[in-house]
């Protein structure tokens, strides 16, 4: 696989926002957000963070004695510079976080990932490069990694830790201090290549991942061994390829959903701005399900579903002549809706347009069917030991309508066979982030372990680690570990047991 295939296509570069031009960043978003923040202090969750954070958490309740390790988290921490503010939540510079859990105590450190972009913009005192949803063209872009924000996930793998951003390379950070080590090049063919922020670690320890090139209509596939060696790469053609954020793996297959966007390359447009929804009206396009064989790394079959937008999957497994997988489906063009919080605009009740579903792919008939699992929700996760095999539990966060707004405030463990949910709703003023399932040693079931995550107590401006017994979510948290400060809202993370 030749990396020049990806990096010299004008269409691919434009689709990624990698084109020079005049700066379109403005101060209006900055002003609107700060005016809204004065009226609503809870918007601090989306405000800037400055510098390194470090502190011990005050534990209320009891951290289980067998829960020891590090909970790595990552998300955008800087949205503003030089009086300007990014237009989209996905744009901020990555702020890696490390929650150490040991002997019933919890400590935290947070640090910006010192990417090329971060360093150059610091020195200039202003934004220089385009981001996912904000176009800035003050300085030319050399490779995908010139604009790498390293802001989406933090992955421990093969004794190292990587900050991930889907448009470019993984960035290694020190596992103990979070100091930036540098760009990870798995091999020369993959240098500066898009490398998704949602790799799948199979129970044997290997990694499957992909890199999408909307506008170029191609997708790179990667299989990396547990020792970090690249086992196989491939390049597949997918017509009308749009943003693909996540995927799912079964024992035999890789499964991708292609939302119905037209990607129209244009100067002075961000990556998000080049996406135009084609899922409405009389000429609405369906969402495509592209199934790739793990054995051949080639497309096996393509299915169609009604038009939806997709961010995150749960798990997949092969069931005879079918493959089944969990996914959260969104109605309409939510890609652009997500960015509105950057100007202080809250999501309204009418915007609860998602639901968790299990999709069944029937290879013989060529039909895909969808069964609803749960209502408006996001961030599906399963126990790590069941990845790519039959599973029966799915962790989800969900939102409640409060004062006319949608607030993520509930954690759930949903039975994929029964549809029954074991749920806990936090009090008013709390905002819940992704929660993940952590198994006990030698776990005997998918509820033999803990649900671990982070929530923001916006009334006290503090970030809190929460720990639930996975078998009794409704009973409430076993422990809350409260920091004496607010840490940035994160997207994704992973637990490394010690």
Coordinates of N, CA and C in Angstrom, one line a residue, residues 18-171:
X18 N -7.5 20.2 3.6 CA -6.1 20.5 3.5 C -5.8 21.3 2.3
X19 N -6.4 22.5 2.2 CA -6.2 23.4 1.1 C -5.9 24.7 1.6
X20 N -5.0 25.5 1.0 CA -4.7 26.8 1.5 C -5.8 27.8 1.1
X21 N -5.8 28.9 1.8 CA -6.8 29.9 1.4 C -6.9 31.0 2.5
X22 N -7.8 31.8 2.4 CA -7.9 32.9 3.4 C -8.6 32.4 4.7
X23 N -8.2 33.0 5.8 CA -8.8 32.6 7.1 C -10.2 33.0 7.2
X24 N -11.0 32.0 7.6 CA -12.5 32.3 7.8 C -12.9 32.2 9.3
X25 N -11.9 32.0 10.2 CA -12.3 32.0 11.6 C -12.8 33.4 12.0
X26 N -13.8 33.5 12.9 CA -14.3 34.8 13.3 C -14.4 34.8 14.8
X27 N -14.6 36.0 15.3 CA -14.7 36.2 16.7 C -16.1 36.1 17.2
X28 N -17.1 36.0 16.2 CA -18.5 36.1 16.6 C -18.9 34.9 17.5
X29 N -18.3 33.7 17.1 CA -18.6 32.5 17.9 C -18.1 32.6 19.4
X30 N -16.9 33.2 19.5 CA -16.3 33.5 20.8 C -17.2 34.4 21.6
X31 N -17.7 35.4 21.0 CA -18.5 36.4 21.7 C -19.9 35.8 22.1
X32 N -20.5 35.0 21.2 CA -21.8 34.4 21.5 C -21.6 33.4 22.7
X33 N -20.6 32.6 22.6 CA -20.4 31.6 23.7 C -20.2 32.3 25.0
X34 N -19.3 33.3 25.1 CA -19.0 33.9 26.4 C -20.3 34.7 26.9
X35 N -21.1 35.2 26.1 CA -22.3 35.8 26.5 C -23.3 34.8 27.1
X36 N -23.4 33.6 26.4 CA -24.2 32.5 26.9 C -23.7 31.9 28.2
X37 N -22.4 31.8 28.3 CA -21.8 31.3 29.5 C -22.1 32.1 30.7
X38 N -22.1 33.4 30.6 CA -22.5 34.3 31.7 C -23.9 34.0 32.2
X39 N -24.8 33.6 31.2 CA -26.2 33.3 31.6 C -26.3 31.9 32.2
X40 N -25.5 31.0 31.7 CA -25.6 29.6 32.0 C -24.2 29.1 32.4
X41 N -23.9 29.1 33.7 CA -22.5 28.6 34.2 C -22.2 27.2 33.8
X42 N -23.2 26.3 33.5 CA -22.9 25.0 33.2 C -22.2 24.8 31.8
X43 N -22.2 25.9 31.0 CA -21.5 25.8 29.8 C -20.0 25.8 30.0
X44 N -19.5 25.9 31.2 CA -18.1 25.8 31.5 C -17.5 24.5 31.0
X45 N -18.4 23.5 30.9 CA -18.0 22.2 30.4 C -17.3 22.3 29.0
X46 N -17.8 23.3 28.2 CA -17.3 23.5 26.9 C -16.3 24.7 26.8
X47 N -15.8 25.2 27.9 CA -14.9 26.3 27.9 C -13.5 25.8 27.8
X48 N -12.6 26.7 27.6 CA -11.1 26.4 27.5 C -10.6 25.8 28.8
X49 N -9.5 25.1 28.7 CA -8.7 24.6 29.8 C -7.3 25.2 29.5
X50 N -6.6 25.6 30.5 CA -5.3 26.2 30.3 C -4.3 25.4 31.2
X51 N -3.3 24.8 30.5 CA -2.2 24.2 31.2 C -2.5 22.8 31.7
X52 N -1.5 22.3 32.5 CA -1.6 20.9 33.1 C -2.5 20.9 34.3
X53 N -3.2 19.8 34.5 CA -3.9 19.6 35.7 C -3.4 18.4 36.5
X54 N -3.5 18.5 37.8 CA -3.0 17.4 38.7 C -3.7 17.5 40.0
X55 N -4.2 16.4 40.5 CA -4.8 16.4 41.9 C -5.3 15.1 42.3
X56 N -5.6 15.0 43.6 CA -6.2 13.8 44.2 C -7.7 14.0 44.3
X57 N -8.4 12.9 44.1 CA -9.9 13.0 44.2 C -10.3 12.6 45.6
X58 N -11.4 13.3 46.0 CA -12.0 12.9 47.3 C -13.1 11.8 47.0
X59 N -12.9 10.7 47.6 CA -13.8 9.5 47.3 C -14.9 9.5 48.3
X60 N -16.1 9.5 47.7 CA -17.3 9.3 48.5 C -17.9 7.9 48.2
X61 N -18.1 7.1 49.2 CA -18.4 5.7 49.0 C -17.1 4.9 49.1
X62 N -17.1 3.8 48.3 CA -15.9 2.9 48.4 C -15.6 2.3 47.0
X63 N -14.3 2.6 46.6 CA -13.8 2.0 45.4 C -13.5 0.5 45.7
X64 N -14.0 -0.4 44.9 CA -13.8 -1.8 45.1 C -12.3 -2.2 45.1
X65 N -12.0 -3.0 46.0 CA -10.6 -3.4 46.2 C -10.0 -4.1 45.0
X66 N -10.8 -4.7 44.2 CA -10.3 -5.4 43.0 C -10.3 -4.5 41.7
X67 N -10.6 -3.2 41.9 CA -10.6 -2.3 40.8 C -9.3 -1.4 40.9
X68 N -8.3 -1.9 40.2 CA -7.0 -1.2 40.2 C -6.5 -1.0 38.8
X69 N -6.0 0.2 38.4 CA -5.5 0.4 37.1 C -5.6 1.9 36.7
X70 N -5.5 2.1 35.4 CA -5.6 3.5 34.9 C -6.7 3.6 33.9
X71 N -7.5 4.6 34.1 CA -8.6 5.0 33.2 C -8.1 6.1 32.3
X72 N -7.7 5.8 31.1 CA -7.2 6.8 30.2 C -8.4 7.5 29.4
X73 N -8.4 8.8 29.3 CA -9.4 9.5 28.6 C -8.9 10.6 27.7
X74 N -9.6 11.0 26.7 CA -9.1 12.1 25.8 C -10.3 12.8 25.3
X75 N -10.1 14.1 25.1 CA -11.1 15.0 24.5 C -10.6 16.3 24.2
X76 N -11.3 17.2 23.5 CA -10.8 18.5 23.2 C -10.8 19.4 24.4
X77 N -9.7 20.1 24.6 CA -9.5 21.0 25.8 C -9.2 22.5 25.5
X78 N -8.9 22.8 24.2 CA -8.7 24.2 23.8 C -9.5 24.5 22.6
X79 N -10.4 25.5 22.8 CA -11.3 25.9 21.7 C -11.1 27.3 21.3
X80 N -10.2 28.0 22.0 CA -10.1 29.5 21.8 C -8.6 29.9 21.7
X81 N -8.4 30.9 20.9 CA -7.0 31.4 20.8 C -7.1 32.7 20.0
X82 N -6.4 33.8 20.5 CA -6.4 35.0 19.9 C -7.7 35.7 19.7
X83 N -8.7 35.5 20.6 CA -10.0 36.1 20.5 C -10.9 35.4 19.5
X84 N -10.5 34.2 19.0 CA -11.3 33.4 18.1 C -11.7 32.1 18.8
X85 N -12.8 31.5 18.4 CA -13.3 30.2 18.9 C -13.6 29.3 17.8
X86 N -13.3 28.0 18.0 CA -13.6 27.0 17.0 C -15.2 26.9 16.9
X87 N -15.6 26.5 15.7 CA -17.1 26.5 15.5 C -17.7 25.1 15.8
X88 N -16.9 24.1 16.0 CA -17.4 22.8 16.3 C -16.7 22.1 17.5
X89 N -17.5 21.3 18.2 CA -17.0 20.6 19.4 C -15.8 19.7 19.1
X90 N -15.8 19.2 17.8 CA -14.7 18.2 17.5 C -13.4 18.9 17.2
X91 N -13.3 20.2 17.2 CA -12.1 20.9 16.7 C -11.0 21.1 17.8
X92 N -11.3 21.1 19.1 CA -10.4 21.5 20.1 C -9.2 20.6 20.2
X93 N -8.1 21.2 20.6 CA -6.8 20.4 20.8 C -7.0 19.4 21.9
X94 N -6.4 18.2 21.7 CA -6.5 17.1 22.6 C -5.9 17.3 23.9
X95 N -6.7 17.0 25.0 CA -6.3 17.1 26.3 C -6.4 15.7 27.0
X96 N -5.3 15.0 27.1 CA -5.2 13.6 27.6 C -5.4 13.6 29.1
X97 N -6.1 12.6 29.6 CA -6.3 12.5 31.0 C -6.0 11.1 31.5
X98 N -5.5 11.0 32.7 CA -5.1 9.8 33.4 C -5.7 9.7 34.8
X99 N -6.6 8.8 35.0 CA -7.2 8.6 36.3 C -6.6 7.3 36.9
X100 N -5.7 7.5 37.9 CA -5.1 6.3 38.6 C -6.0 5.8 39.7
X101 N -6.3 4.6 39.7 CA -7.1 3.9 40.7 C -6.3 2.9 41.4
X102 N -6.0 3.0 42.7 CA -5.1 2.1 43.4 C -5.5 2.1 44.9
X103 N -5.7 0.9 45.4 CA -6.0 0.8 46.8 C -7.1 1.6 47.3
X104 N -8.1 1.8 46.5 CA -9.3 2.6 47.0 C -9.1 4.1 46.8
X105 N -8.0 4.5 46.3 CA -7.7 6.0 46.1 C -7.7 6.3 44.6
X106 N -7.9 7.6 44.3 CA -8.0 8.0 42.9 C -7.2 9.3 42.8
X107 N -6.4 9.4 41.8 CA -5.7 10.6 41.4 C -5.8 10.9 39.9
X108 N -5.5 12.1 39.6 CA -5.8 12.5 38.2 C -4.7 13.4 37.7
X109 N -4.3 13.3 36.4 CA -3.5 14.3 35.8 C -4.1 14.5 34.4
X110 N -3.9 15.7 33.8 CA -4.4 16.0 32.5 C -3.4 16.9 31.8
X111 N -3.2 16.7 30.5 CA -2.1 17.4 29.8 C -2.5 17.5 28.3
X112 N -2.2 18.7 27.7 CA -2.4 18.8 26.3 C -1.4 17.9 25.5
X113 N -2.0 17.3 24.5 CA -1.1 16.6 23.6 C -0.4 17.6 22.7
X114 N 0.9 17.6 22.7 CA 1.7 18.6 22.1 C 2.0 18.3 20.6
X115 N 0.9 18.4 19.8 CA 1.0 18.1 18.4 C 1.8 19.2 17.7
X116 N 2.1 19.0 16.4 CA 2.7 20.0 15.6 C 1.8 21.2 15.5
X117 N 0.5 21.0 15.3 CA -0.5 22.1 15.3 C -0.5 22.9 16.6
X118 N -0.6 22.2 17.7 CA -0.6 22.8 19.0 C 0.6 23.7 19.2
X119 N 1.8 23.2 18.9 CA 3.0 24.0 19.1 C 3.1 25.2 18.3
X120 N 2.7 25.1 17.0 CA 2.9 26.2 16.1 C 1.8 27.3 16.4
X121 N 0.6 26.9 16.7 CA -0.4 27.9 17.0 C -0.2 28.5 18.3
X122 N 0.4 27.8 19.3 CA 0.9 28.5 20.6 C 1.8 29.6 20.3
X123 N 2.8 29.3 19.4 CA 3.9 30.3 19.1 C 3.3 31.5 18.4
X124 N 2.3 31.2 17.5 CA 1.7 32.3 16.7 C 0.7 33.1 17.5
X125 N 0.1 32.5 18.5 CA -0.9 33.2 19.3 C -2.3 33.2 18.6
X126 N -2.4 32.4 17.6 CA -3.7 32.4 16.8 C -3.8 31.0 16.1
X127 N -5.0 30.7 15.7 CA -5.2 29.5 14.9 C -4.6 29.6 13.5
X128 N -4.0 28.6 13.1 CA -3.3 28.6 11.8 C -3.9 27.6 10.8
X129 N -4.4 26.5 11.3 CA -4.7 25.4 10.4 C -6.2 25.0 10.5
X130 N -6.7 24.4 9.4 CA -8.1 24.0 9.4 C -8.4 22.9 10.5
X131 N -9.6 22.8 11.0 CA -10.0 21.8 11.9 C -11.3 21.1 11.3
X132 N -11.8 20.2 12.0 CA -12.9 19.4 11.5 C -14.1 20.3 11.0
X133 N -14.5 21.2 11.9 CA -15.6 22.1 11.6 C -15.3 23.5 11.4
X134 N -14.1 23.9 11.5 CA -13.7 25.3 11.4 C -12.6 25.5 10.3
X135 N -12.8 26.3 9.3 CA -11.8 26.5 8.3 C -10.9 27.7 8.7
X136 N -9.6 27.4 8.7 CA -8.6 28.4 8.9 C -7.5 28.1 7.9
X137 N -7.1 29.1 7.1 CA -6.1 28.9 6.1 C -4.9 29.8 6.2
X138 N -4.4 30.1 7.4 CA -3.4 31.1 7.5 C -2.0 30.5 7.2
X139 N -1.9 29.2 7.2 CA -0.6 28.6 6.9 C -0.9 27.3 6.1
X140 N 0.0 27.0 5.2 CA -0.2 25.8 4.4 C 0.0 24.5 5.1
X141 N -0.7 23.5 4.6 CA -0.7 22.2 5.3 C 0.2 21.2 4.5
X142 N 1.2 20.6 5.2 CA 2.1 19.7 4.5 C 1.6 18.3 4.4
X143 N 1.1 17.7 5.5 CA 0.5 16.4 5.6 C -0.7 16.4 6.4
X144 N -1.4 15.3 6.5 CA -2.6 15.1 7.4 C -2.2 15.5 8.8
X145 N -1.0 15.2 9.2 CA -0.6 15.4 10.6 C -0.3 16.8 11.0
X146 N -0.2 17.7 10.0 CA -0.1 19.1 10.2 C -1.2 19.6 11.0
X147 N -2.4 19.1 10.8 CA -3.6 19.6 11.4 C -4.2 18.5 12.5
X148 N -3.4 17.6 12.8 CA -3.8 16.5 13.7 C -4.0 17.1 15.1
X149 N -5.3 16.9 15.6 CA -5.7 17.5 16.9 C -5.5 16.5 18.0
X150 N -5.3 15.2 17.7 CA -5.1 14.1 18.7 C -6.1 14.2 19.9
X151 N -7.4 14.4 19.6 CA -8.3 14.8 20.6 C -9.5 13.8 20.9
X152 N -9.5 12.6 20.3 CA -10.7 11.8 20.3 C -10.6 10.6 21.2
X153 N -9.5 9.9 21.3 CA -9.4 8.7 22.2 C -8.0 8.6 22.7
X154 N -7.9 7.8 23.8 CA -6.6 7.5 24.4 C -6.6 6.0 24.6
X155 N -5.6 5.3 23.8 CA -5.6 3.9 23.7 C -4.3 3.3 24.3
X156 N -4.4 2.5 25.3 CA -3.3 1.7 25.7 C -3.1 0.4 24.9
X157 N -2.0 0.2 24.3 CA -1.8 -0.9 23.4 C -0.3 -1.3 23.3
X158 N -0.1 -2.6 23.6 CA 1.3 -3.1 23.5 C 2.3 -2.3 24.3
X159 N 1.9 -2.0 25.6 CA 2.8 -1.3 26.5 C 2.9 0.2 26.2
X160 N 2.2 0.7 25.3 CA 2.3 2.1 25.0 C 0.9 2.8 25.0
X161 N 0.8 4.1 25.0 CA -0.5 4.8 25.0 C -0.5 5.8 23.8
X162 N -1.6 5.8 23.1 CA -1.7 6.6 21.9 C -3.0 7.5 22.0
X163 N -2.7 8.8 21.7 CA -3.8 9.7 21.5 C -4.2 9.6 20.0
X164 N -5.5 9.4 19.8 CA -6.0 9.2 18.4 C -6.9 10.3 17.9
X165 N -6.8 10.5 16.6 CA -7.6 11.4 15.8 C -7.8 10.9 14.4
X166 N -9.0 10.7 13.9 CA -9.2 9.9 12.8 C -8.6 10.4 11.5
X167 N -8.2 11.7 11.4 CA -7.7 12.2 10.2 C -6.3 12.0 9.9
X168 N -5.5 11.5 10.9 CA -4.1 11.3 10.7 C -3.5 10.3 11.7
X169 N -2.2 10.4 11.9 CA -1.5 9.3 12.7 C -1.9 9.3 14.2
X170 N -1.7 8.2 14.8 CA -1.7 8.1 16.3 C -0.5 8.9 16.8
X171 N -0.7 9.5 18.0 CA 0.4 10.3 18.7 C 0.6 9.6 20.0

